[in-house]
PDB file of C-alpha atoms in Angstrom:
ATOM      1  CA  UNK A 728       0.000   0.000   0.000  1.00  0.00           C
ATOM      2  CA  UNK A 729       1.404   3.395  -0.997  1.00  0.00           C
ATOM      3  CA  UNK A 730       2.056   6.252   1.402  1.00  0.00           C
ATOM      4  CA  UNK A 731      -0.652   8.224  -0.402  1.00  0.00           C
ATOM      5  CA  UNK A 732      -3.185   5.434   0.119  1.00  0.00           C
ATOM      6  CA  UNK A 733      -2.150   5.159   3.754  1.00  0.00           C
ATOM      7  CA  UNK A 734      -2.731   8.876   4.206  1.00  0.00           C
ATOM      8  CA  UNK A 735      -6.138   8.717   2.544  1.00  0.00           C
ATOM      9  CA  UNK A 736      -7.166   5.760   4.714  1.00  0.00           C
ATOM     10  CA  UNK A 737      -5.968   7.506   7.855  1.00  0.00           C
ATOM     11  CA  UNK A 738      -7.892  10.621   6.848  1.00  0.00           C
ATOM     12  CA  UNK A 739     -11.076   8.638   6.331  1.00  0.00           C
ATOM     13  CA  UNK A 740     -10.645   6.925   9.703  1.00  0.00           C
ATOM     14  CA  UNK A 741     -10.086  10.273  11.420  1.00  0.00           C
ATOM     15  CA  UNK A 742     -13.208  11.697   9.759  1.00  0.00           C
ATOM     16  CA  UNK A 743     -15.242   8.683  10.830  1.00  0.00           C
ATOM     17  CA  UNK A 744     -13.949   9.056  14.385  1.00  0.00           C
ATOM     18  CA  UNK A 745     -14.869  12.738  14.361  1.00  0.00           C
ATOM     19  CA  UNK A 746     -18.398  11.887  13.158  1.00  0.00           C
ATOM     20  CA  UNK A 747     -18.786   9.267  15.906  1.00  0.00           C
ATOM     21  CA  UNK A 748     -17.569  11.720  18.538  1.00  0.00           C
ATOM     22  CA  UNK A 749     -20.004  14.383  17.318  1.00  0.00           C
ATOM     23  CA  UNK A 750     -22.894  11.895  17.363  1.00  0.00           C
ATOM     24  CA  UNK A 751     -22.096  11.107  21.012  1.00  0.00           C
ATOM     25  CA  UNK A 752     -22.305  14.747  22.038  1.00  0.00           C
ATOM     26  CA  UNK A 753     -25.663  15.433  23.628  1.00  0.00           C
ATOM     27  CA  UNK A 754     -26.842  19.016  22.954  1.00  0.00           C
ATOM     28  CA  UNK A 755     -27.210  21.320  25.941  1.00  0.00           C
ATOM     29  CA  UNK A 756     -29.114  24.523  26.634  1.00  0.00           C
ATOM     30  CA  UNK A 757     -27.212  27.728  27.304  1.00  0.00           C
ATOM     31  CA  UNK A 758     -29.335  30.209  29.248  1.00  0.00           C
ATOM     32  CA  UNK A 759     -28.727  33.855  30.104  1.00  0.00           C
ATOM     33  CA  UNK A 760     -31.762  35.793  31.351  1.00  0.00           C
ATOM     34  CA  UNK A 761     -34.357  35.547  28.545  1.00  0.00           C
ATOM     35  CA  UNK A 762     -31.925  34.111  25.984  1.00  0.00           C
ATOM     36  CA  UNK A 763     -31.697  30.387  25.301  1.00  0.00           C
ATOM     37  CA  UNK A 764     -29.543  28.563  22.771  1.00  0.00           C
ATOM     38  CA  UNK A 765     -29.483  24.840  22.031  1.00  0.00           C
ATOM     39  CA  UNK A 766     -25.913  23.912  21.090  1.00  0.00           C
ATOM     40  CA  UNK A 767     -23.682  20.893  20.747  1.00  0.00           C
ATOM     41  CA  UNK A 768     -20.610  20.567  22.957  1.00  0.00           C
ATOM     42  CA  UNK A 769     -17.557  21.750  21.050  1.00  0.00           C
ATOM     43  CA  UNK A 770     -19.592  24.239  19.026  1.00  0.00           C
ATOM     44  CA  UNK A 771     -18.850  27.950  18.594  1.00  0.00           C
ATOM     45  CA  UNK A 772     -21.833  30.295  18.376  1.00  0.00           C
ATOM     46  CA  UNK A 773     -22.142  34.016  17.838  1.00  0.00           C
ATOM     47  CA  UNK A 774     -24.748  35.835  19.921  1.00  0.00           C
ATOM     48  CA  UNK A 775     -25.691  39.456  20.604  1.00  0.00           C
ATOM     49  CA  UNK A 776     -23.773  39.083  23.892  1.00  0.00           C
ATOM     50  CA  UNK A 777     -20.625  37.870  22.204  1.00  0.00           C
ATOM     51  CA  UNK A 778     -19.095  34.652  20.920  1.00  0.00           C
ATOM     52  CA  UNK A 779     -19.682  31.458  22.876  1.00  0.00           C
ATOM     53  CA  UNK A 780     -17.072  28.723  22.678  1.00  0.00           C
ATOM     54  CA  UNK A 781     -18.646  25.642  24.228  1.00  0.00           C
ATOM     55  CA  UNK A 782     -16.117  23.082  25.529  1.00  0.00           C
ATOM     56  CA  UNK A 783     -16.466  19.587  24.117  1.00  0.00           C
ATOM     57  CA  UNK A 784     -16.657  18.188  27.666  1.00  0.00           C
ATOM     58  CA  UNK A 785     -19.155  20.748  28.990  1.00  0.00           C
ATOM     59  CA  UNK A 786     -21.561  19.480  31.649  1.00  0.00           C
ATOM     60  CA  UNK A 787     -24.972  20.720  32.886  1.00  0.00           C
ATOM     61  CA  UNK A 788     -24.588  23.010  35.860  1.00  0.00           C
ATOM     62  CA  UNK A 789     -21.439  24.666  34.567  1.00  0.00           C
ATOM     63  CA  UNK A 790     -21.126  28.240  33.313  1.00  0.00           C
ATOM     64  CA  UNK A 791     -19.801  29.329  29.926  1.00  0.00           C
ATOM     65  CA  UNK A 792     -18.825  32.940  29.250  1.00  0.00           C
ATOM     66  CA  UNK A 793     -18.829  34.805  25.948  1.00  0.00           C
ATOM     67  CA  UNK A 794     -15.683  36.591  24.846  1.00  0.00           C
ATOM     68  CA  UNK A 795     -17.300  39.752  26.259  1.00  0.00           C
ATOM     69  CA  UNK A 796     -17.715  38.202  29.705  1.00  0.00           C
ATOM     70  CA  UNK A 797     -21.471  37.463  29.770  1.00  0.00           C
ATOM     71  CA  UNK A 798     -22.195  34.192  31.572  1.00  0.00           C
ATOM     72  CA  UNK A 799     -24.532  31.455  30.290  1.00  0.00           C
ATOM     73  CA  UNK A 800     -25.754  28.639  32.522  1.00  0.00           C
ATOM     74  CA  UNK A 801     -25.515  25.162  31.007  1.00  0.00           C
ATOM     75  CA  UNK A 802     -28.683  23.095  31.348  1.00  0.00           C
ATOM     76  CA  UNK A 803     -29.575  19.576  30.296  1.00  0.00           C
ATOM     77  CA  UNK A 804     -31.941  19.327  27.345  1.00  0.00           C
ATOM     78  CA  UNK A 805     -35.500  18.453  28.380  1.00  0.00           C
ATOM     79  CA  UNK A 806     -38.354  17.228  26.195  1.00  0.00           C
ATOM     80  CA  UNK A 807     -40.330  20.511  26.053  1.00  0.00           C
ATOM     81  CA  UNK A 808     -37.188  22.311  24.864  1.00  0.00           C
ATOM     82  CA  UNK A 809     -37.522  20.511  21.524  1.00  0.00           C
ATOM     83  CA  UNK A 810     -40.709  22.438  20.809  1.00  0.00           C
ATOM     84  CA  UNK A 811     -39.000  25.772  21.363  1.00  0.00           C
ATOM     85  CA  UNK A 812     -35.655  25.112  19.670  1.00  0.00           C
ATOM     86  CA  UNK A 813     -36.219  22.760  16.733  1.00  0.00           C
ATOM     87  CA  UNK A 814     -36.171  24.396  13.309  1.00  0.00           C
ATOM     88  CA  UNK A 815     -39.806  24.576  12.218  1.00  0.00           C
ATOM     89  CA  UNK A 816     -41.362  23.543   8.936  1.00  0.00           C
ATOM     90  CA  UNK A 817     -44.905  24.071  10.172  1.00  0.00           C
ATOM     91  CA  UNK A 818     -46.873  24.016  13.407  1.00  0.00           C
ATOM     92  CA  UNK A 819     -45.276  21.341  15.636  1.00  0.00           C
ATOM     93  CA  UNK A 820     -47.289  19.329  18.127  1.00  0.00           C
ATOM     94  CA  UNK A 821     -47.321  21.212  21.426  1.00  0.00           C
ATOM     95  CA  UNK A 822     -45.788  19.598  24.544  1.00  0.00           C
ATOM     96  CA  UNK A 823     -49.118  18.886  26.256  1.00  0.00           C
ATOM     97  CA  UNK A 824     -50.349  16.937  23.219  1.00  0.00           C
ATOM     98  CA  UNK A 825     -47.058  15.046  22.980  1.00  0.00           C
ATOM     99  CA  UNK A 826     -47.530  14.117  26.623  1.00  0.00           C
ATOM    100  CA  UNK A 827     -51.042  12.858  25.942  1.00  0.00           C
ATOM    101  CA  UNK A 828     -49.845  10.652  23.079  1.00  0.00           C
ATOM    102  CA  UNK A 829     -47.068   9.130  25.172  1.00  0.00           C
ATOM    103  CA  UNK A 830     -49.264   8.801  28.253  1.00  0.00           C
ATOM    104  CA  UNK A 831     -52.249   7.263  26.447  1.00  0.00           C
ATOM    105  CA  UNK A 832     -50.164   4.719  24.520  1.00  0.00           C
ATOM    106  CA  UNK A 833     -47.568   3.967  27.205  1.00  0.00           C
ATOM    107  CA  UNK A 834     -44.638   4.438  24.829  1.00  0.00           C
ATOM    108  CA  UNK A 835     -41.458   3.353  26.603  1.00  0.00           C
ATOM    109  CA  UNK A 836     -38.048   1.782  26.159  1.00  0.00           C
ATOM    110  CA  UNK A 837     -37.979  -1.046  23.645  1.00  0.00           C
ATOM    111  CA  UNK A 838     -41.142  -0.061  21.776  1.00  0.00           C
ATOM    112  CA  UNK A 839     -41.200   0.255  17.997  1.00  0.00           C
ATOM    113  CA  UNK A 840     -43.267   3.157  16.698  1.00  0.00           C
ATOM    114  CA  UNK A 841     -44.493   3.805  13.159  1.00  0.00           C
ATOM    115  CA  UNK A 842     -45.196   7.500  12.631  1.00  0.00           C
ATOM    116  CA  UNK A 843     -46.460   9.549   9.687  1.00  0.00           C
ATOM    117  CA  UNK A 844     -46.510  13.305   9.232  1.00  0.00           C
ATOM    118  CA  UNK A 845     -43.065  13.971  10.719  1.00  0.00           C
ATOM    119  CA  UNK A 846     -43.100  17.719  10.148  1.00  0.00           C
ATOM    120  CA  UNK A 847     -40.703  19.417  12.542  1.00  0.00           C
ATOM    121  CA  UNK A 848     -40.189  16.105  14.322  1.00  0.00           C
ATOM    122  CA  UNK A 849     -41.109  17.090  17.879  1.00  0.00           C
ATOM    123  CA  UNK A 850     -43.324  14.030  18.439  1.00  0.00           C
ATOM    124  CA  UNK A 851     -40.854  11.586  16.859  1.00  0.00           C
ATOM    125  CA  UNK A 852     -37.955  12.958  18.907  1.00  0.00           C
ATOM    126  CA  UNK A 853     -39.983  12.958  22.113  1.00  0.00           C
ATOM    127  CA  UNK A 854     -40.993   9.320  21.632  1.00  0.00           C
ATOM    128  CA  UNK A 855     -37.365   8.415  20.976  1.00  0.00           C
ATOM    129  CA  UNK A 856     -36.301  10.226  24.144  1.00  0.00           C
ATOM    130  CA  UNK A 857     -38.856   8.066  25.983  1.00  0.00           C
ATOM    131  CA  UNK A 858     -36.890   5.040  24.787  1.00  0.00           C
ATOM    132  CA  UNK A 859     -38.718   3.993  21.608  1.00  0.00           C
ATOM    133  CA  UNK A 860     -37.324   3.263  18.160  1.00  0.00           C
ATOM    134  CA  UNK A 861     -39.232   5.389  15.643  1.00  0.00           C
ATOM    135  CA  UNK A 862     -39.723   4.998  11.905  1.00  0.00           C
ATOM    136  CA  UNK A 863     -41.336   8.192  10.618  1.00  0.00           C
ATOM    137  CA  UNK A 864     -42.524   9.204   7.158  1.00  0.00           C
ATOM    138  CA  UNK A 865     -42.554  12.747   5.760  1.00  0.00           C
ATOM    139  CA  UNK A 866     -43.778  13.429   2.213  1.00  0.00           C
ATOM    140  CA  UNK A 867     -41.988  16.763   1.710  1.00  0.00           C
ATOM    141  CA  UNK A 868     -38.255  16.129   1.016  1.00  0.00           C
ATOM    142  CA  UNK A 869     -37.219  19.516   2.410  1.00  0.00           C
ATOM    143  CA  UNK A 870     -39.239  18.957   5.575  1.00  0.00           C
ATOM    144  CA  UNK A 871     -37.662  15.519   5.931  1.00  0.00           C
ATOM    145  CA  UNK A 872     -34.165  17.018   5.687  1.00  0.00           C
ATOM    146  CA  UNK A 873     -34.997  19.537   8.396  1.00  0.00           C
ATOM    147  CA  UNK A 874     -36.416  16.763  10.573  1.00  0.00           C
ATOM    148  CA  UNK A 875     -33.170  14.799  10.238  1.00  0.00           C
ATOM    149  CA  UNK A 876     -31.208  17.854  11.351  1.00  0.00           C
ATOM    150  CA  UNK A 877     -33.586  18.241  14.284  1.00  0.00           C
ATOM    151  CA  UNK A 878     -33.051  14.614  15.285  1.00  0.00           C
ATOM    152  CA  UNK A 879     -29.331  15.342  15.470  1.00  0.00           C
ATOM    153  CA  UNK A 880     -30.021  18.440  17.534  1.00  0.00           C
ATOM    154  CA  UNK A 881     -32.234  16.412  19.851  1.00  0.00           C
ATOM    155  CA  UNK A 882     -29.613  13.701  20.268  1.00  0.00           C
ATOM    156  CA  UNK A 883     -31.822  10.915  18.865  1.00  0.00           C
ATOM    157  CA  UNK A 884     -30.325  10.228  15.436  1.00  0.00           C
ATOM    158  CA  UNK A 885     -29.767   6.558  16.206  1.00  0.00           C
ATOM    159  CA  UNK A 886     -33.342   6.064  17.424  1.00  0.00           C
ATOM    160  CA  UNK A 887     -35.315   7.860  14.678  1.00  0.00           C
ATOM    161  CA  UNK A 888     -35.379   6.749  11.046  1.00  0.00           C
ATOM    162  CA  UNK A 889     -36.746   9.692   9.039  1.00  0.00           C
ATOM    163  CA  UNK A 890     -37.975   8.438   5.676  1.00  0.00           C
ATOM    164  CA  UNK A 891     -39.066  10.586   2.761  1.00  0.00           C
ATOM    165  CA  UNK A 892     -42.298   9.328   1.263  1.00  0.00           C
ATOM    166  CA  UNK A 893     -45.982   8.600   1.685  1.00  0.00           C
ATOM    167  CA  UNK A 894     -46.646   5.904   4.273  1.00  0.00           C
ATOM    168  CA  UNK A 895     -49.725   4.753   2.354  1.00  0.00           C
ATOM    169  CA  UNK A 896     -47.463   3.726  -0.524  1.00  0.00           C
ATOM    170  CA  UNK A 897     -45.073   1.816   1.757  1.00  0.00           C
ATOM    171  CA  UNK A 898     -47.566  -0.230   3.775  1.00  0.00           C
ATOM    172  CA  UNK A 899     -47.189  -3.450   1.782  1.00  0.00           C
ATOM    173  CA  UNK A 900     -43.424  -3.459   2.376  1.00  0.00           C
ATOM    174  CA  UNK A 901     -43.702  -3.228   6.161  1.00  0.00           C
ATOM    175  CA  UNK A 902     -43.447  -6.377   8.239  1.00  0.00           C
ATOM    176  CA  UNK A 903     -46.808  -7.390   9.784  1.00  0.00           C
ATOM    177  CA  UNK A 904     -47.264  -7.127  13.552  1.00  0.00           C
ATOM    178  CA  UNK A 905     -43.921  -5.358  13.939  1.00  0.00           C
ATOM    179  CA  UNK A 906     -44.962  -2.121  15.674  1.00  0.00           C
ATOM    180  CA  UNK A 907     -46.159  -1.405  19.188  1.00  0.00           C
ATOM    181  CA  UNK A 908     -47.649   1.993  18.409  1.00  0.00           C
ATOM    182  CA  UNK A 909     -48.878   3.784  15.286  1.00  0.00           C
ATOM    183  CA  UNK A 910     -48.974   7.601  15.463  1.00  0.00           C
ATOM    184  CA  UNK A 911     -50.478   9.723  12.700  1.00  0.00           C
ATOM    185  CA  UNK A 912     -50.592  13.475  12.176  1.00  0.00           C
ATOM    186  CA  UNK A 913     -51.784  13.646   8.569  1.00  0.00           C
ATOM    187  CA  UNK A 914     -54.962  14.685   6.797  1.00  0.00           C
ATOM    188  CA  UNK A 915     -55.321  11.208   5.268  1.00  0.00           C
ATOM    189  CA  UNK A 916     -54.851   9.319   8.535  1.00  0.00           C
ATOM    190  CA  UNK A 917     -58.136   7.459   8.030  1.00  0.00           C
ATOM    191  CA  UNK A 918     -56.593   5.680   5.018  1.00  0.00           C
ATOM    192  CA  UNK A 919     -53.835   4.262   7.227  1.00  0.00           C
ATOM    193  CA  UNK A 920     -55.906   3.428  10.311  1.00  0.00           C
ATOM    194  CA  UNK A 921     -57.608   0.568   8.452  1.00  0.00           C
ATOM    195  CA  UNK A 922     -54.209  -1.152   8.182  1.00  0.00           C
ATOM    196  CA  UNK A 923     -53.432  -0.823  11.890  1.00  0.00           C
ATOM    197  CA  UNK A 924     -54.500  -4.375  12.848  1.00  0.00           C
ATOM    198  CA  UNK A 925     -51.959  -5.762  10.362  1.00  0.00           C
ATOM    199  CA  UNK A 926     -49.146  -3.431  11.461  1.00  0.00           C
ATOM    200  CA  UNK A 927     -49.533  -3.589  15.227  1.00  0.00           C
ATOM    201  CA  UNK A 928     -48.729  -6.265  17.768  1.00  0.00           C
ATOM    202  CA  UNK A 929     -51.615  -7.571  19.870  1.00  0.00           C
ATOM    203  CA  UNK A 930     -52.439  -4.863  22.391  1.00  0.00           C
ATOM    204  CA  UNK A 931     -50.720  -2.178  20.340  1.00  0.00           C
ATOM    205  CA  UNK A 932     -52.083   1.355  20.166  1.00  0.00           C
ATOM    206  CA  UNK A 933     -53.063   3.867  17.486  1.00  0.00           C
ATOM    207  CA  UNK A 934     -52.880   7.593  18.213  1.00  0.00           C
ATOM    208  CA  UNK A 935     -54.214  10.043  15.624  1.00  0.00           C
ATOM    209  CA  UNK A 936     -53.949  13.799  15.994  1.00  0.00           C
ATOM    210  CA  UNK A 937     -56.079  16.159  13.895  1.00  0.00           C
ATOM    211  CA  UNK A 938     -57.041  19.844  14.083  1.00  0.00           C
ATOM    212  CA  UNK A 939     -60.357  19.200  12.305  1.00  0.00           C
ATOM    213  CA  UNK A 940     -63.559  17.439  13.332  1.00  0.00           C
ATOM    214  CA  UNK A 941     -64.275  16.097   9.837  1.00  0.00           C
ATOM    215  CA  UNK A 942     -61.007  14.174   9.529  1.00  0.00           C
ATOM    216  CA  UNK A 943     -61.335  13.006  13.137  1.00  0.00           C
ATOM    217  CA  UNK A 944     -64.779  11.525  12.393  1.00  0.00           C
ATOM    218  CA  UNK A 945     -63.333   9.689   9.380  1.00  0.00           C
ATOM    219  CA  UNK A 946     -60.574   8.258  11.585  1.00  0.00           C
ATOM    220  CA  UNK A 947     -63.064   7.036  14.184  1.00  0.00           C
ATOM    221  CA  UNK A 948     -65.213   5.370  11.518  1.00  0.00           C
ATOM    222  CA  UNK A 949     -62.151   3.679   9.987  1.00  0.00           C
ATOM    223  CA  UNK A 950     -61.029   2.468  13.420  1.00  0.00           C
ATOM    224  CA  UNK A 951     -64.386   0.830  14.108  1.00  0.00           C
ATOM    225  CA  UNK A 952     -64.583  -0.707  10.633  1.00  0.00           C
ATOM    226  CA  UNK A 953     -61.112  -2.239  10.978  1.00  0.00           C
ATOM    227  CA  UNK A 954     -61.971  -3.912  14.276  1.00  0.00           C
ATOM    228  CA  UNK A 955     -59.913  -1.744  16.599  1.00  0.00           C
ATOM    229  CA  UNK A 956     -61.259  -1.476  20.144  1.00  0.00           C
ATOM    230  CA  UNK A 957     -61.464   1.144  22.897  1.00  0.00           C
ATOM    231  CA  UNK A 958     -61.838   3.876  20.283  1.00  0.00           C
ATOM    232  CA  UNK A 959     -62.149   7.260  21.942  1.00  0.00           C
ATOM    233  CA  UNK A 960     -61.578  10.878  20.964  1.00  0.00           C
ATOM    234  CA  UNK A 961     -60.791  13.843  23.187  1.00  0.00           C
ATOM    235  CA  UNK A 962     -60.422  17.499  22.422  1.00  0.00           C
ATOM    236  CA  UNK A 963     -57.080  18.805  23.665  1.00  0.00           C
ATOM    237  CA  UNK A 964     -57.681  22.093  25.405  1.00  0.00           C
ATOM    238  CA  UNK A 965     -56.263  23.881  28.435  1.00  0.00           C
ATOM    239  CA  UNK A 966     -57.007  27.162  30.170  1.00  0.00           C
ATOM    240  CA  UNK A 967     -54.200  29.178  31.677  1.00  0.00           C
ATOM    241  CA  UNK A 968     -54.989  30.631  35.093  1.00  0.00           C
ATOM    242  CA  UNK A 969     -54.560  34.290  35.962  1.00  0.00           C
ATOM    243  CA  UNK A 970     -53.809  35.491  39.513  1.00  0.00           C
ATOM    244  CA  UNK A 971     -53.797  39.148  40.604  1.00  0.00           C
ATOM    245  CA  UNK A 972     -54.888  41.397  43.467  1.00  0.00           C
ATOM    246  CA  UNK A 973     -58.519  41.311  42.338  1.00  0.00           C
ATOM    247  CA  UNK A 974     -58.817  37.546  42.366  1.00  0.00           C
ATOM    248  CA  UNK A 975     -58.178  34.355  40.431  1.00  0.00           C
ATOM    249  CA  UNK A 976     -59.777  33.219  37.183  1.00  0.00           C
ATOM    250  CA  UNK A 977     -59.007  31.645  33.813  1.00  0.00           C
ATOM    251  CA  UNK A 978     -57.017  33.941  31.560  1.00  0.00           C
ATOM    252  CA  UNK A 979     -58.876  35.890  28.863  1.00  0.00           C
ATOM    253  CA  UNK A 980     -56.063  35.040  26.442  1.00  0.00           C
ATOM    254  CA  UNK A 981     -56.940  33.053  23.279  1.00  0.00           C
ATOM    255  CA  UNK A 982     -58.642  29.702  23.827  1.00  0.00           C
ATOM    256  CA  UNK A 983     -56.142  26.893  24.395  1.00  0.00           C
ATOM    257  CA  UNK A 984     -57.648  24.475  21.838  1.00  0.00           C
ATOM    258  CA  UNK A 985     -55.103  22.664  19.689  1.00  0.00           C
ATOM    259  CA  UNK A 986     -56.854  19.667  18.180  1.00  0.00           C
ATOM    260  CA  UNK A 987     -58.487  16.258  18.589  1.00  0.00           C
ATOM    261  CA  UNK A 988     -56.678  13.131  19.710  1.00  0.00           C
ATOM    262  CA  UNK A 989     -58.138   9.716  18.853  1.00  0.00           C
ATOM    263  CA  UNK A 990     -56.804   6.621  20.615  1.00  0.00           C
ATOM    264  CA  UNK A 991     -57.620   3.008  19.697  1.00  0.00           C
ATOM    265  CA  UNK A 992     -56.209  -0.407  20.523  1.00  0.00           C
ATOM    266  CA  UNK A 993     -55.489  -3.556  18.565  1.00  0.00           C
ATOM    267  CA  UNK A 994     -57.196  -6.149  20.763  1.00  0.00           C
TER     268      UNK A 994
END
């Protein structure tokens, strides 16, 4: 082997090592007053308070200063932070709805989840952070690319397989009874729900999120027709409380409605 080949091989090995090291770096939050930045250890970032050089071995609880002397507290990334810091390609699922999906289906370590309508990827990343392996489909190639970048930012690249395409066109190629949970956030979810009994293990769950009543009704009808059980739909809505010297009451801010969540089970 020539010296040139040896050098090329060594360069490739070094690059691979660098990629592996970067993939092992869990992003952290840097917080200073009302400013928050989600960064990877070893990254350099310019801010209005100066340049931040984040050590590769930085740990939550430490402090990092800009070159101008402003201090940022290092915090561990939490699930709700994904909603605020992922690059957006649309309206991501809000944290309370993500919590309902995970709570209603019991998603946990070792589960396999089939997801469609990736979008920004907040739900997929949150399920992966709960311990699941997620295969998610996004029809828009640009949205899918952004979602992949967000998975890296969320530290879940190894757990989330972002695929570009329409899940309806890929159903025949998926192994039967190979998923524990099916999550859908698409306008055509009713077309997929009918296949849930073939895709899910016994006792597996379906969770469908929709902002519209019409599509929700179609999902419920498809769930019943396919033989799914325990079919139920809830509106996801919350009221923020307001406390002042005059008294306590729900806030007069805009109504906290976000959508409709339908849950069903393959039993």
